[in-house]
PDB file of C-alpha atoms and ligand atoms in Angstrom:
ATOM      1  CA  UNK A 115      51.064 -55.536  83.923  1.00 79.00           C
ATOM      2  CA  UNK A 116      52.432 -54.185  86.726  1.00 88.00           C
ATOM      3  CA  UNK A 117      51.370 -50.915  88.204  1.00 96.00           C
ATOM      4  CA  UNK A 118      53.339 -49.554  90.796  1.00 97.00           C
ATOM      5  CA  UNK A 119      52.115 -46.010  93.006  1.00 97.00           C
ATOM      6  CA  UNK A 120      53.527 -42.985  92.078  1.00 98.00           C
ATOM      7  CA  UNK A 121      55.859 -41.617  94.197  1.00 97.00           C
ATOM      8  CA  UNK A 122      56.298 -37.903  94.810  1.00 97.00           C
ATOM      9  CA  UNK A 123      60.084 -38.395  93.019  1.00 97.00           C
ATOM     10  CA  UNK A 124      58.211 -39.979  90.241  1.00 98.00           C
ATOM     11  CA  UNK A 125      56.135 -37.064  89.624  1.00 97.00           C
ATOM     12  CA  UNK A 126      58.744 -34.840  89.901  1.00 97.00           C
ATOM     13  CA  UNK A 127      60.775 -37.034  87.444  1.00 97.00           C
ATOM     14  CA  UNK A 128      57.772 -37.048  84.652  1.00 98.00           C
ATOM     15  CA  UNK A 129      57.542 -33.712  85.669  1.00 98.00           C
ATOM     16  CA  UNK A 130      60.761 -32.944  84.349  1.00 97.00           C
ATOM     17  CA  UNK A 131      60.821 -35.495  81.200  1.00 97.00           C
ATOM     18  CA  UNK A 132      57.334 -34.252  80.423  1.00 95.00           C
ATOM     19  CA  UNK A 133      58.510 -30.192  80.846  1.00 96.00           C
ATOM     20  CA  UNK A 134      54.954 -29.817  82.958  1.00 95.00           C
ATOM     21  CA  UNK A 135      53.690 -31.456  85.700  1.00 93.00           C
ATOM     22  CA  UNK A 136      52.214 -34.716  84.657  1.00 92.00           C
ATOM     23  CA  UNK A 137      48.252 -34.717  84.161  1.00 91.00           C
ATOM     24  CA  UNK A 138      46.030 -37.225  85.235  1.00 93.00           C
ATOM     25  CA  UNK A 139      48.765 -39.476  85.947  1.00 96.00           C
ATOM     26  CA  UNK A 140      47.485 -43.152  88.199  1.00 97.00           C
ATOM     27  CA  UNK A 141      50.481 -44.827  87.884  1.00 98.00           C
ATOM     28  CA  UNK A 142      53.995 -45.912  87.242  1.00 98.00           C
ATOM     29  CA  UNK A 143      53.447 -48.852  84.391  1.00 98.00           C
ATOM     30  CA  UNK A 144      57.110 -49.175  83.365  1.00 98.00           C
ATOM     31  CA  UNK A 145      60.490 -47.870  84.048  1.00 97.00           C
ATOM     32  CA  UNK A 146      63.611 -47.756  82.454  1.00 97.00           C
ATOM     33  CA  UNK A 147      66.163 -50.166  83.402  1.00 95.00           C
ATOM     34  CA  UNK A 148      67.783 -47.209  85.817  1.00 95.00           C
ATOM     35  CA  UNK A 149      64.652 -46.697  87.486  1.00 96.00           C
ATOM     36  CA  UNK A 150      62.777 -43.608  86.257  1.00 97.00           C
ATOM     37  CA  UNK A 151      59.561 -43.480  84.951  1.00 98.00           C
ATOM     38  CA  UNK A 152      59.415 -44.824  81.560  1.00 98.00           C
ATOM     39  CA  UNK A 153      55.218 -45.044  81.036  1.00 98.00           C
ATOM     40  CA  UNK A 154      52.523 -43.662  83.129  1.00 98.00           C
ATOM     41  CA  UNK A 155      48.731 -45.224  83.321  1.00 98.00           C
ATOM     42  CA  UNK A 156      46.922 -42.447  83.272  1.00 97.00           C
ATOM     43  CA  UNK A 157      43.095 -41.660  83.862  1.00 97.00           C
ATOM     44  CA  UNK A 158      40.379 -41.307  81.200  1.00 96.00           C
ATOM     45  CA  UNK A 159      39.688 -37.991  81.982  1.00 96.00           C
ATOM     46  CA  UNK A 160      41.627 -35.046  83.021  1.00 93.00           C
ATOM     47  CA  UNK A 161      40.922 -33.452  86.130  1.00 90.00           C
ATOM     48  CA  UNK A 162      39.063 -30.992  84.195  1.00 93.00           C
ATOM     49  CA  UNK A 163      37.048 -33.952  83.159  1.00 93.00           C
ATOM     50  CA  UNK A 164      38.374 -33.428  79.476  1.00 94.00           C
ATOM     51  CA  UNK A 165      38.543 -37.551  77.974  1.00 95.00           C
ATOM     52  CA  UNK A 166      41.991 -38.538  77.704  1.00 94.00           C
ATOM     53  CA  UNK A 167      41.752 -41.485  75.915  1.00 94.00           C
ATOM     54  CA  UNK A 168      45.616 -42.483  75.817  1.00 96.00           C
ATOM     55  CA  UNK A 169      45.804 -44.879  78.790  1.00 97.00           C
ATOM     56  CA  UNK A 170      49.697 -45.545  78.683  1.00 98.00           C
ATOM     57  CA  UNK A 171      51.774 -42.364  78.267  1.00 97.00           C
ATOM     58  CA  UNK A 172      55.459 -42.641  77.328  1.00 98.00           C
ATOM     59  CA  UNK A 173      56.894 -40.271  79.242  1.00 98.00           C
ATOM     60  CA  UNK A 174      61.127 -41.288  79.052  1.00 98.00           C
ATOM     61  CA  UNK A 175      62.536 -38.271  76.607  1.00 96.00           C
ATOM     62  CA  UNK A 176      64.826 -40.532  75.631  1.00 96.00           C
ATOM     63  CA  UNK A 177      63.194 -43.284  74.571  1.00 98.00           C
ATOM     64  CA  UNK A 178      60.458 -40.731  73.305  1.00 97.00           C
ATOM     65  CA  UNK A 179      63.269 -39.310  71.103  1.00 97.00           C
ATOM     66  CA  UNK A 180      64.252 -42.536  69.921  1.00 97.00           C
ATOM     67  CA  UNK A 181      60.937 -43.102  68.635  1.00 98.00           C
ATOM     68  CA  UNK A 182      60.480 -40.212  66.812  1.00 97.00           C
ATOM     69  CA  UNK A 183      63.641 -41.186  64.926  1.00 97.00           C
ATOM     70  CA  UNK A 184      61.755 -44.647  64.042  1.00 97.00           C
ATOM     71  CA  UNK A 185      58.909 -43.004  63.303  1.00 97.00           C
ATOM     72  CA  UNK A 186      60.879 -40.961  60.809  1.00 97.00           C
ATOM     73  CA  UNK A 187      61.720 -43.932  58.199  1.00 95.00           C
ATOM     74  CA  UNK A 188      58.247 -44.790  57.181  1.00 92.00           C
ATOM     75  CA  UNK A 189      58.131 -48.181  59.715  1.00 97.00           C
ATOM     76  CA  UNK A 190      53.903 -47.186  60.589  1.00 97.00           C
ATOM     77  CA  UNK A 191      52.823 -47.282  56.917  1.00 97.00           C
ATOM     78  CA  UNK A 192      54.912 -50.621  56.415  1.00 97.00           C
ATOM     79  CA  UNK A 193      52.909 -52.022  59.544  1.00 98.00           C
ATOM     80  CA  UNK A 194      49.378 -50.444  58.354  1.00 98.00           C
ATOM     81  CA  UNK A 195      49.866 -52.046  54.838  1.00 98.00           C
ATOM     82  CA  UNK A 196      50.213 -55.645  56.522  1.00 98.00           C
ATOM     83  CA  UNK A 197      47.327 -55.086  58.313  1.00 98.00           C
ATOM     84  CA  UNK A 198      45.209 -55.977  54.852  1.00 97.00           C
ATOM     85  CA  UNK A 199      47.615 -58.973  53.939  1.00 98.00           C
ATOM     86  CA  UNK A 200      48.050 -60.469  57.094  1.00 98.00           C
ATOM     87  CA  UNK A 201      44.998 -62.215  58.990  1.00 98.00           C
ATOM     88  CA  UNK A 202      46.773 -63.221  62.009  1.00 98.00           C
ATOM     89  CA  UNK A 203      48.733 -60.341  62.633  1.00 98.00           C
ATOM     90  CA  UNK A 204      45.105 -58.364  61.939  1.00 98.00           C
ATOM     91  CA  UNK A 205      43.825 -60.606  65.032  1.00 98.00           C
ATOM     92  CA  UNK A 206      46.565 -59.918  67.445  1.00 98.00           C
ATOM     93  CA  UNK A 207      46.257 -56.079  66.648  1.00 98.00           C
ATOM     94  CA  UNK A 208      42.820 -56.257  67.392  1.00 98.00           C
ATOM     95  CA  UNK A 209      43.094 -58.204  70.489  1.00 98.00           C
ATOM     96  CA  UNK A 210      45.817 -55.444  71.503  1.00 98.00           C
ATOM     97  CA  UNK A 211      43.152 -52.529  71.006  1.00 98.00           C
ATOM     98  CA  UNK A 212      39.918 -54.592  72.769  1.00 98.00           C
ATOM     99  CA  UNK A 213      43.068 -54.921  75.459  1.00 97.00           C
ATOM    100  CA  UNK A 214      43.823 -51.642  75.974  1.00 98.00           C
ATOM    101  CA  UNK A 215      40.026 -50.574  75.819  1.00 98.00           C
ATOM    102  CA  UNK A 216      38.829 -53.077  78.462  1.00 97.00           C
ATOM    103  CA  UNK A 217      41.782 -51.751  80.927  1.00 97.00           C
ATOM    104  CA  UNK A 218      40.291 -48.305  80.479  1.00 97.00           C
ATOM    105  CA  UNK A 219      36.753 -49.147  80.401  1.00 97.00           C
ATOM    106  CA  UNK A 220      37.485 -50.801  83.944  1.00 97.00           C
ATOM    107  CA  UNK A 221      38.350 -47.486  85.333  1.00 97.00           C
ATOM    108  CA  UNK A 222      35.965 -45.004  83.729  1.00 95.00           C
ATOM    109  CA  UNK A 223      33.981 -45.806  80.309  1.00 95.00           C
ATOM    110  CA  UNK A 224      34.815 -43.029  77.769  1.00 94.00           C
ATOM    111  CA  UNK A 225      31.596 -43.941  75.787  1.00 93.00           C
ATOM    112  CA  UNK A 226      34.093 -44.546  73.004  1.00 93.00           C
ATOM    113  CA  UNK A 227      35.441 -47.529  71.280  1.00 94.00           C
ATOM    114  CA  UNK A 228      38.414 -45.147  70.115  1.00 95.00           C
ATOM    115  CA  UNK A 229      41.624 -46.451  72.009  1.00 96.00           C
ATOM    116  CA  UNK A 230      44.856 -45.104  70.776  1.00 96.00           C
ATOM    117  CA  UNK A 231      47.693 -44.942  68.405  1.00 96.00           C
ATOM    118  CA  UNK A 232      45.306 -45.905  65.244  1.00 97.00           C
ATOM    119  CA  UNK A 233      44.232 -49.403  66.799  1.00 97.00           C
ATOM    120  CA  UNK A 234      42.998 -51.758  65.416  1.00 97.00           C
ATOM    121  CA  UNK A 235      42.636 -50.358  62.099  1.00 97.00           C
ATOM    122  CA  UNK A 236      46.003 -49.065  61.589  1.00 97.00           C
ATOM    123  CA  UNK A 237      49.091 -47.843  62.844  1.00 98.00           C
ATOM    124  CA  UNK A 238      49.602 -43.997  63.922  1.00 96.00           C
ATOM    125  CA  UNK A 239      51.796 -43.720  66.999  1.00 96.00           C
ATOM    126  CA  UNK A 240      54.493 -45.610  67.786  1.00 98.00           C
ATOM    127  CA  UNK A 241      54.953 -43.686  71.079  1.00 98.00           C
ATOM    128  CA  UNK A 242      51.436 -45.591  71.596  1.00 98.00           C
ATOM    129  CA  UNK A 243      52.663 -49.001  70.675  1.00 98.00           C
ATOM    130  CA  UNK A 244      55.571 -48.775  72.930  1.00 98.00           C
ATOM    131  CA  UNK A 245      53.715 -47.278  75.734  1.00 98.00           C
ATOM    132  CA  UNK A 246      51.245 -50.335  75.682  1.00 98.00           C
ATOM    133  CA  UNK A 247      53.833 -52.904  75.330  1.00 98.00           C
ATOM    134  CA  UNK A 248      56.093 -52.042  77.858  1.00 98.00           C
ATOM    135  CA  UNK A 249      53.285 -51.465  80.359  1.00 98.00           C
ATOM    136  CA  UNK A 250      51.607 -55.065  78.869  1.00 97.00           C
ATOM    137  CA  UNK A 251      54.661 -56.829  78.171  1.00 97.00           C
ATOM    138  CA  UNK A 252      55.699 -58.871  75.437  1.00 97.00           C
ATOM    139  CA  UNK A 253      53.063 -60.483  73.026  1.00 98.00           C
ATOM    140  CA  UNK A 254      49.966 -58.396  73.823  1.00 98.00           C
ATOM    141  CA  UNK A 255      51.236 -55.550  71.127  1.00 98.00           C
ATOM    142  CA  UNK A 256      52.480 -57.182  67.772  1.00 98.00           C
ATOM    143  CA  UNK A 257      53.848 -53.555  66.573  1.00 98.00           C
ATOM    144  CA  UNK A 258      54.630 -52.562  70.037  1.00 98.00           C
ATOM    145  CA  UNK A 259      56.767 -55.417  70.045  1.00 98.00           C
ATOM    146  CA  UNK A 260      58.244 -55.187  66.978  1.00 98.00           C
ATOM    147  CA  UNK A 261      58.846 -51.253  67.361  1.00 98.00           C
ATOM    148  CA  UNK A 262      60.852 -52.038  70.880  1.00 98.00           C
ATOM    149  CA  UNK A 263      62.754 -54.514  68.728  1.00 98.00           C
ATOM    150  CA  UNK A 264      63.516 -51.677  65.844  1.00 98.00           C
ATOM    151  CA  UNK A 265      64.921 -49.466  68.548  1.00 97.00           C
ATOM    152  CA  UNK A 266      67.779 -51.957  68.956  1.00 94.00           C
ATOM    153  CA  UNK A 267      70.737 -50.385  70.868  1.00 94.00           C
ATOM    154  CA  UNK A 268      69.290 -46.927  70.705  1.00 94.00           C
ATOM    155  CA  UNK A 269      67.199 -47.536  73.751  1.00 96.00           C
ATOM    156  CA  UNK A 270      68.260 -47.939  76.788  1.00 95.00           C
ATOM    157  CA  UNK A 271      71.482 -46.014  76.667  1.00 93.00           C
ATOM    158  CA  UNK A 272      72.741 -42.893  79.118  1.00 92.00           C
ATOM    159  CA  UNK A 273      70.686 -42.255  81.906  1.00 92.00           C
ATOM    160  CA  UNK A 274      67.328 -45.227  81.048  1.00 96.00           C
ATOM    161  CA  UNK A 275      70.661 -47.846  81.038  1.00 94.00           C
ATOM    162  CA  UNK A 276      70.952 -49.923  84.685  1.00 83.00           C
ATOM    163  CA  UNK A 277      72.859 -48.113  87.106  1.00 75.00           C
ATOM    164  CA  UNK A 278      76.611 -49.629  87.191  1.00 58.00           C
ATOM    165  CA  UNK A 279      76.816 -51.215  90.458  1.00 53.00           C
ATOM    166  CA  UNK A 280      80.117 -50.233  91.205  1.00 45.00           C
TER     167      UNK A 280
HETATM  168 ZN1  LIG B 451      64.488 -43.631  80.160  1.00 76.82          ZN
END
């Protein structure tokens, strides 16, 4: 994990990716390999105080579009089904949510066990997954981690691909 401050060209960069100003937004938790904002921590509650329990918010359009194209071929109910067959992988995924809930509880308690993206039970949102994985890194998310992988070249490409450095 590593959190970085948001800059004001950060906001206005999820600001644009997002098509409205960013809510609740705490912090930077991954970038794309060019730079931009790729997922934003973001607090429990709205300013309105409304519970927003989605901690890590992909906010890349690119890689969000990506995902919805994963999404499309039927990968979550693949995952969910493996969740009753495979004990281990059932472990990890609920390590992943008790994770993601103890981050959140450290800011504000929601009162709610509910994290995110189906955890631990099963497997909703790969937007989710992705979020927590690359904000967590490699091995806290099995599906995260296995999504990222699914994505092969389609992500990052264009604008989330490194800069050249000519
Ligand atoms: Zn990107």
């Amino acid at each position: 994990m590593n959190l970085e401050p948001v800059t004001e060209l950060d906001r206005d960069t999820v600001a644009v990716q997002l098509g409205r100003p960013p809510r609740a937004i705490r912090a930077i938790a991954a970038r794309c390999p060019s730079g931009h904002p790729a997922v934003i921590q973001t607090s429990p509650r709205l300013e309105d105080g409304t519970p927003f329990p989605t901690l890590y918010y992909l906010t890349c359009s690119r890689l969000a579009a990506a995902v919805s194209t994963l999404e499309t071929t039927g990968v979550m109910k693949d995952m969910t089904d493996r969740l009753s067959t495979d004990a281990d992988l059932a472990a990890h995924y609920l390590r992943a949510h008790e994770t993601y809930l103890a981050e959140r509880d450290a800011i504000e308690p929601l009162g709610t066990q509910v994290t995110a993206g189906g955890m631990p039970g099963r497997v909703k949102c790969l937007h989710v997954h992705i979020a927590h994985s690359l904000a967590a890194g490699p091995g806290v998310n099995p599906f995260g981690d296995e999504a990222l992988a699914l994505l092969g070249t389609s992500w990052p490409t264009g604008d989330c691909a490194a800069p050249s450095t000519n």
